[in-house]
């Protein structure tokens, strides 16, 4: 009857909450036969009822720490509503059973064995605890007799924590008059004879005799004992603690052994699991996070970013992780405010549906920026804290170079920030430092290999590359891959011919073709061109080289586009560092450095978890340049976030620079590799930038805005909306609805803001909304969030701009004509040579990543608005083969910024008493 009732309840749950199932976990240590039998009974019952049961089996070598770690994971798993630790613990190591049972979260302790549940039962809080399954089953059997328990005299024989003691409490709080007896009770027969209800759990075969029992008593026998019986094949039979044959003559009801209490115990375990799932559903709506949001205290005028950031007390990051459904063993804490998230989370959630995917981009900006990061954070704060949607922001990690240079931080601004901003903008969890180390290891390997090949014979190189260890020579795995690449299918180092040895040991790198540079995460203009190898120990083998800033390293782009450790390792191995003198590409795998790079990057591949001012979650991961790379945060962060938010949730990510650069690369490169399909484009526009595009004076960082930007000028504004119109067209070209976010400044008039909204809608935007999130936080972006919600419900007919199988020149031309408005392209001689080289080397089918100024749709930063009819010059083309794209260079640009006359670091200081960062950004 119990099982049938539970089966119906589970069906009702599934109908009300599609995809939901009560979850039971059974943790076993060792391999005892009796435990295996009991567990199989429980698993069978769970399957029959519709409960999702998971049996976790630890070896008998498991330590107490191993068991506690497993329990912590199950405590944090929202899919597990109840779990039991199968006793006894069959381990070779000493394990404190009480410590183990008390480690189980009380709300999941369906066995009712924790001290908290026992305490609640003892004081009568029956509705707020789990009761051990055997006493609970006994009580259900007693009720089934129809007897009125209240006022009856009950005797419990036995005082164990699992049966006797809780049975006493349960009968007591059901208003029986209860006496507990045990093996030392001197008047046991007399006490038993008084019982209207007798529960025996003493663990002693047929201890209670039939003649002791009061006529008409209800007898519940919980004992399971083995006694010799020569008539049985096993030589023994199972009996209870009560002499059944004589007791049944006097009792009105009696449970048999076996087959009485045992099945009810299993049924009660199932009932407790279903009750736990029901409590979970009352507290948590499936698919909806139970998240605590921070209330903002808005001030006018708006304080500095650092003041706002430091005035807000962030939630402990482990709380944020729990709120969004991450398990404890999926989170690696880096202090109180940031954490790494293990990729195992993605594996666990692989069958979950993805949420809605939103990309924030912008019109062609002024040098001041138009607030994409601020809008990204404002939008997620609005969706989460104000509209109560599951929402994640996924943003890039900023480089320390611009942070200490002229740009400052990149955590958003005003009341829309990722916090703590000083943690966000500085070292974070060390990912950029790991990339610096990995990149420079490759650079060192390149020059060292050239040096060694120039100074050693083939045989000397071979002896050092494949040394004899204890008389045995063996190729490493990476050397086997190189042999296979060369078409040498041999695994015995002694079997190579002289010609094969020559091919194997000589990469024959042409120094003039080296494209791999050293990097540093600091703006330092004096490293833009250097000479290396000037020490006498390098024997005169010097060459001209350079330093780039770390975020321009191909390894950063590899990190951003990888979808797992294995994929990252393969991409690292494919990175081309130079060409040989025969014109063949030389890769990191050829240098033998791939495994070492993967080791250096093994932690960097995990996304970083932080939070916004209003307590919504943020992934901060990867920060590739938006010119020579694709300018988007990581694929892995997006994929994990999309699973965590669930089908109705939102993931909001940001694409660097304007829509013609960051958004185009987001679609054609990032979405192509990730397989993800966006639902909405949010296009950020400002009155200031649109006036500039209409012919306003130049806007310069660090210089006050000219008066044209401080006064209403609808004509100038309307003319500049040509850029907005073109960027809306660019987004719609990919088949995705566009919502324009008009980021309002205090100098904007109502008429100006209304005009931008009107013209955006006329240009084809799904909607256009005025936003005041910088000054008001999420509240100022609620209208934007509602527009994004509506847009996400419309069909998204996403498509790529080009087929990667097209010739390189055709792909470049399509981007130039369709996205920028160019009449045609012109390839300079060096670029033409690279097209031929990369096509010959087999890289012609890679996507295109245009390296162009972000200050104009054209190649000329002075051309504002929406220029047309120009010829786009392609100066050179380079390859990021590991990341997976070719990047044509349009005009000149530096990958190592310099420091301005007055860098941001002039304003940065540390309070020696509080340890707080002052004046940052």
Short mmCIF file of N, CA, C and O in Angstrom, two decimals, residues 304-383:
data_model
loop_
_atom_site.label_atom_id
_atom_site.label_comp_id
_atom_site.label_asym_id
_atom_site.label_seq_id
_atom_site.Cartn_x
_atom_site.Cartn_y
_atom_site.Cartn_z
N UNK A 304 32.65 57.35 -6.80
CA UNK A 304 33.60 56.69 -7.69
C UNK A 304 33.35 55.19 -7.70
O UNK A 304 32.77 54.63 -6.77
N UNK A 305 33.82 54.54 -8.75
CA UNK A 305 33.63 53.09 -8.88
C UNK A 305 34.21 52.33 -7.69
O UNK A 305 33.59 51.40 -7.17
N UNK A 306 35.41 52.70 -7.27
CA UNK A 306 36.06 51.97 -6.17
C UNK A 306 35.31 52.18 -4.87
O UNK A 306 35.17 51.26 -4.05
N UNK A 307 34.75 53.39 -4.66
CA UNK A 307 33.96 53.64 -3.45
C UNK A 307 32.71 52.77 -3.43
O UNK A 307 32.35 52.19 -2.40
N UNK A 308 32.04 52.69 -4.57
CA UNK A 308 30.84 51.87 -4.65
C UNK A 308 31.18 50.41 -4.41
O UNK A 308 30.52 49.71 -3.64
N UNK A 309 32.24 49.94 -5.08
CA UNK A 309 32.64 48.54 -4.96
C UNK A 309 32.95 48.19 -3.51
O UNK A 309 32.50 47.16 -3.00
N UNK A 310 33.71 49.04 -2.83
CA UNK A 310 34.14 48.73 -1.47
C UNK A 310 33.05 48.96 -0.43
O UNK A 310 33.14 48.49 0.69
N UNK A 311 31.97 49.68 -0.82
CA UNK A 311 30.86 49.89 0.10
C UNK A 311 29.94 48.68 0.15
O UNK A 311 29.10 48.56 1.05
N UNK A 312 30.06 47.78 -0.83
CA UNK A 312 29.20 46.60 -0.91
C UNK A 312 29.93 45.39 -0.34
O UNK A 312 31.08 45.13 -0.71
N UNK A 313 29.28 44.69 0.56
CA UNK A 313 29.88 43.47 1.13
C UNK A 313 29.47 42.29 0.26
O UNK A 313 28.29 41.92 0.23
N UNK A 314 30.41 41.68 -0.48
CA UNK A 314 30.04 40.56 -1.34
C UNK A 314 29.66 39.32 -0.53
O UNK A 314 30.13 39.14 0.60
N UNK A 315 28.79 38.51 -1.09
CA UNK A 315 28.47 37.23 -0.47
C UNK A 315 29.69 36.33 -0.53
O UNK A 315 30.50 36.44 -1.46
N UNK A 316 29.86 35.41 0.43
CA UNK A 316 30.94 34.42 0.28
C UNK A 316 30.75 33.68 -1.04
O UNK A 316 29.64 33.29 -1.39
N UNK A 317 31.83 33.50 -1.77
CA UNK A 317 31.71 32.95 -3.12
C UNK A 317 31.20 31.50 -3.09
O UNK A 317 30.55 31.04 -4.03
N UNK A 318 31.45 30.79 -1.99
CA UNK A 318 30.91 29.43 -1.91
C UNK A 318 29.39 29.46 -1.80
O UNK A 318 28.71 28.53 -2.24
N UNK A 319 28.84 30.54 -1.23
CA UNK A 319 27.37 30.69 -1.19
C UNK A 319 26.84 30.92 -2.59
O UNK A 319 25.83 30.33 -2.98
N UNK A 320 27.52 31.78 -3.36
CA UNK A 320 27.10 32.02 -4.74
C UNK A 320 27.12 30.72 -5.53
O UNK A 320 26.18 30.41 -6.28
N UNK A 321 28.18 29.94 -5.35
CA UNK A 321 28.29 28.66 -6.05
C UNK A 321 27.14 27.73 -5.70
O UNK A 321 26.55 27.09 -6.58
N UNK A 322 26.81 27.67 -4.43
CA UNK A 322 25.69 26.81 -4.00
C UNK A 322 24.37 27.31 -4.57
O UNK A 322 23.53 26.51 -5.01
N UNK A 323 24.18 28.62 -4.58
CA UNK A 323 22.93 29.21 -5.07
C UNK A 323 22.67 28.86 -6.53
O UNK A 323 21.52 28.66 -6.94
N UNK A 324 23.73 28.77 -7.33
CA UNK A 324 23.54 28.51 -8.76
C UNK A 324 23.59 27.03 -9.11
O UNK A 324 23.49 26.67 -10.28
N UNK A 325 23.74 26.18 -8.08
CA UNK A 325 23.65 24.74 -8.33
C UNK A 325 24.96 24.03 -8.54
O UNK A 325 24.98 22.89 -9.02
N UNK A 326 26.08 24.66 -8.18
CA UNK A 326 27.38 23.99 -8.28
C UNK A 326 27.61 23.16 -7.02
O UNK A 326 27.21 23.57 -5.92
N UNK A 327 28.25 22.02 -7.18
CA UNK A 327 28.52 21.14 -6.05
C UNK A 327 29.84 21.54 -5.38
O UNK A 327 30.72 22.12 -6.03
N UNK A 328 30.00 21.22 -4.10
CA UNK A 328 31.23 21.62 -3.39
C UNK A 328 32.50 21.15 -4.07
O UNK A 328 33.49 21.88 -4.11
N UNK A 329 32.50 19.92 -4.61
CA UNK A 329 33.74 19.42 -5.22
C UNK A 329 33.94 19.94 -6.65
O UNK A 329 34.91 19.58 -7.31
N UNK A 330 33.02 20.80 -7.12
CA UNK A 330 33.19 21.44 -8.42
C UNK A 330 33.74 22.86 -8.28
O UNK A 330 33.96 23.54 -9.27
N UNK A 331 33.97 23.28 -7.05
CA UNK A 331 34.37 24.66 -6.78
C UNK A 331 35.69 24.68 -6.02
O UNK A 331 35.86 23.99 -5.01
N UNK A 332 36.62 25.45 -6.53
CA UNK A 332 37.95 25.58 -5.92
C UNK A 332 38.10 27.03 -5.46
O UNK A 332 38.22 27.94 -6.29
N UNK A 333 38.04 27.25 -4.16
CA UNK A 333 38.00 28.61 -3.62
C UNK A 333 39.36 29.29 -3.72
O UNK A 333 40.39 28.69 -3.41
N UNK A 334 39.34 30.56 -4.13
CA UNK A 334 40.52 31.43 -4.12
C UNK A 334 40.17 32.60 -3.19
O UNK A 334 39.79 33.67 -3.65
N UNK A 335 40.22 32.36 -1.89
CA UNK A 335 39.79 33.37 -0.94
C UNK A 335 38.27 33.36 -0.80
O UNK A 335 37.59 32.39 -1.12
N UNK A 336 37.72 34.48 -0.34
CA UNK A 336 36.30 34.58 -0.03
C UNK A 336 35.45 35.08 -1.20
O UNK A 336 34.22 34.94 -1.17
N UNK A 337 36.09 35.65 -2.23
CA UNK A 337 35.29 36.35 -3.23
C UNK A 337 35.47 35.84 -4.66
O UNK A 337 34.85 36.38 -5.58
N UNK A 338 36.29 34.83 -4.85
CA UNK A 338 36.46 34.29 -6.19
C UNK A 338 36.78 32.80 -6.10
O UNK A 338 37.31 32.34 -5.09
N UNK A 339 36.43 32.10 -7.16
CA UNK A 339 36.64 30.64 -7.15
C UNK A 339 36.81 30.15 -8.57
O UNK A 339 36.31 30.76 -9.53
N UNK A 340 37.50 29.04 -8.71
CA UNK A 340 37.58 28.32 -9.97
C UNK A 340 36.46 27.28 -10.00
O UNK A 340 36.13 26.68 -8.98
N UNK A 341 35.91 27.06 -11.18
CA UNK A 341 34.86 26.04 -11.34
C UNK A 341 35.41 24.92 -12.22
O UNK A 341 35.88 25.16 -13.34
N UNK A 342 35.38 23.70 -11.70
CA UNK A 342 35.93 22.55 -12.40
C UNK A 342 35.07 22.19 -13.61
O UNK A 342 33.83 22.33 -13.60
N UNK A 343 35.71 21.68 -14.64
CA UNK A 343 35.00 21.32 -15.87
C UNK A 343 34.11 20.10 -15.66
O UNK A 343 33.26 19.80 -16.51
N UNK A 344 34.27 19.40 -14.53
CA UNK A 344 33.38 18.27 -14.23
C UNK A 344 31.93 18.73 -14.12
O UNK A 344 31.01 17.94 -14.32
N UNK A 345 31.72 20.01 -13.81
CA UNK A 345 30.35 20.54 -13.73
C UNK A 345 29.66 20.44 -15.08
O UNK A 345 28.48 20.10 -15.17
N UNK A 346 30.40 20.72 -16.14
CA UNK A 346 29.83 20.65 -17.49
C UNK A 346 29.46 19.21 -17.84
O UNK A 346 28.41 18.95 -18.44
N UNK A 347 30.30 18.28 -17.43
CA UNK A 347 30.02 16.86 -17.68
C UNK A 347 28.78 16.42 -16.92
O UNK A 347 27.92 15.72 -17.46
N UNK A 348 28.67 16.86 -15.66
CA UNK A 348 27.50 16.49 -14.86
C UNK A 348 26.21 17.05 -15.45
O UNK A 348 25.16 16.40 -15.40
N UNK A 349 26.28 18.24 -16.02
CA UNK A 349 25.09 18.93 -16.49
C UNK A 349 24.82 18.74 -17.98
O UNK A 349 23.95 19.40 -18.55
N UNK A 350 25.54 17.81 -18.61
CA UNK A 350 25.50 17.71 -20.07
C UNK A 350 24.10 17.47 -20.63
O UNK A 350 23.80 17.87 -21.77
N UNK A 351 23.23 16.83 -19.86
CA UNK A 351 21.88 16.54 -20.35
C UNK A 351 20.87 17.64 -20.03
O UNK A 351 19.70 17.54 -20.39
N UNK A 352 21.34 18.69 -19.34
CA UNK A 352 20.44 19.81 -19.03
C UNK A 352 20.24 20.67 -20.27
O UNK A 352 21.18 20.87 -21.04
N UNK A 353 19.04 21.22 -20.47
CA UNK A 353 18.84 22.12 -21.60
C UNK A 353 19.57 23.44 -21.38
O UNK A 353 19.76 23.87 -20.24
N UNK A 354 20.00 24.06 -22.46
CA UNK A 354 20.67 25.36 -22.38
C UNK A 354 19.65 26.48 -22.18
O UNK A 354 18.50 26.39 -22.60
N UNK A 355 20.13 27.57 -21.57
CA UNK A 355 19.31 28.77 -21.44
C UNK A 355 19.38 29.63 -22.68
O UNK A 355 19.86 29.22 -23.74
N UNK A 356 18.90 30.87 -22.54
CA UNK A 356 18.92 31.84 -23.66
C UNK A 356 20.28 32.54 -23.68
O UNK A 356 20.81 32.94 -22.64
N UNK A 357 20.80 32.71 -24.88
CA UNK A 357 22.18 33.20 -25.09
C UNK A 357 22.11 34.62 -25.65
O UNK A 357 21.57 34.84 -26.75
N UNK A 358 22.64 35.59 -24.92
CA UNK A 358 22.55 37.01 -25.29
C UNK A 358 23.95 37.58 -25.42
O UNK A 358 24.79 37.37 -24.52
N UNK A 359 24.22 38.29 -26.50
CA UNK A 359 25.52 38.94 -26.67
C UNK A 359 25.33 40.45 -26.67
O UNK A 359 24.45 40.98 -27.33
N UNK A 360 26.17 41.13 -25.88
CA UNK A 360 26.13 42.59 -25.80
C UNK A 360 27.27 43.13 -26.65
O UNK A 360 28.42 42.75 -26.50
N UNK A 361 26.93 44.02 -27.57
CA UNK A 361 27.91 44.65 -28.44
C UNK A 361 27.58 46.14 -28.51
O UNK A 361 26.77 46.64 -27.72
N UNK A 362 28.18 46.86 -29.43
CA UNK A 362 27.94 48.30 -29.46
C UNK A 362 28.12 48.89 -30.84
O UNK A 362 28.58 48.24 -31.78
N UNK A 363 27.73 50.15 -30.94
CA UNK A 363 28.01 50.91 -32.16
C UNK A 363 29.51 51.19 -32.18
O UNK A 363 30.24 50.87 -31.24
N UNK A 364 30.00 51.78 -33.26
CA UNK A 364 31.42 52.16 -33.32
C UNK A 364 31.66 53.20 -32.22
O UNK A 364 31.01 54.24 -32.20
N UNK A 365 32.58 52.92 -31.29
CA UNK A 365 32.67 53.76 -30.08
C UNK A 365 33.56 54.98 -30.25
O UNK A 365 34.34 55.10 -31.21
N UNK A 366 33.48 55.87 -29.28
CA UNK A 366 34.48 56.91 -29.10
C UNK A 366 35.66 56.28 -28.36
O UNK A 366 35.54 55.16 -27.85
N UNK A 367 36.78 56.98 -28.24
CA UNK A 367 37.90 56.42 -27.46
C UNK A 367 37.56 56.22 -25.98
O UNK A 367 38.30 55.54 -25.27
N UNK A 368 36.44 56.81 -25.53
CA UNK A 368 36.05 56.69 -24.12
C UNK A 368 35.28 55.40 -23.83
O UNK A 368 35.11 55.02 -22.68
N UNK A 369 34.79 54.74 -24.90
CA UNK A 369 33.94 53.57 -24.70
C UNK A 369 32.51 53.99 -24.41
O UNK A 369 32.27 55.07 -23.86
N UNK A 370 31.56 53.16 -24.78
CA UNK A 370 30.15 53.55 -24.66
C UNK A 370 29.39 52.75 -23.60
O UNK A 370 28.17 52.87 -23.49
N UNK A 371 30.09 51.91 -22.83
CA UNK A 371 29.45 51.27 -21.69
C UNK A 371 28.92 49.87 -21.94
O UNK A 371 27.91 49.47 -21.35
N UNK A 372 29.62 49.09 -22.79
CA UNK A 372 29.16 47.71 -23.01
C UNK A 372 29.27 46.88 -21.72
O UNK A 372 28.35 46.14 -21.38
N UNK A 373 30.39 46.99 -21.04
CA UNK A 373 30.57 46.21 -19.81
C UNK A 373 29.56 46.63 -18.75
O UNK A 373 28.96 45.78 -18.06
N UNK A 374 29.35 47.94 -18.61
CA UNK A 374 28.37 48.44 -17.65
C UNK A 374 26.97 47.95 -18.01
O UNK A 374 26.20 47.55 -17.13
N UNK A 375 26.65 47.93 -19.30
CA UNK A 375 25.34 47.47 -19.74
C UNK A 375 25.20 45.97 -19.52
O UNK A 375 24.13 45.49 -19.11
N UNK A 376 26.26 45.22 -19.77
CA UNK A 376 26.22 43.77 -19.52
C UNK A 376 25.88 43.49 -18.08
O UNK A 376 24.99 42.68 -17.76
N UNK A 377 26.57 44.16 -17.17
CA UNK A 377 26.33 43.94 -15.73
C UNK A 377 24.95 44.47 -15.34
O UNK A 377 24.21 43.81 -14.59
N UNK A 378 24.58 45.64 -15.84
CA UNK A 378 23.26 46.19 -15.53
C UNK A 378 22.13 45.28 -15.98
O UNK A 378 21.13 45.10 -15.28
N UNK A 379 22.29 44.69 -17.17
CA UNK A 379 21.27 43.80 -17.70
C UNK A 379 21.11 42.55 -16.83
O UNK A 379 19.99 42.13 -16.52
N UNK A 380 22.23 41.95 -16.41
CA UNK A 380 22.11 40.74 -15.58
C UNK A 380 21.57 41.08 -14.19
O UNK A 380 20.83 40.29 -13.60
N UNK A 381 21.93 42.25 -13.67
CA UNK A 381 21.36 42.66 -12.38
C UNK A 381 19.86 42.86 -12.50
O UNK A 381 19.09 42.50 -11.59
N UNK A 382 19.41 43.41 -13.62
CA UNK A 382 17.97 43.61 -13.83
C UNK A 382 17.25 42.28 -13.99
O UNK A 382 16.21 42.04 -13.36
N UNK A 383 17.79 41.40 -14.81
CA UNK A 383 17.16 40.10 -15.04
C UNK A 383 17.12 39.27 -13.75
O UNK A 383 16.13 38.58 -13.48
#
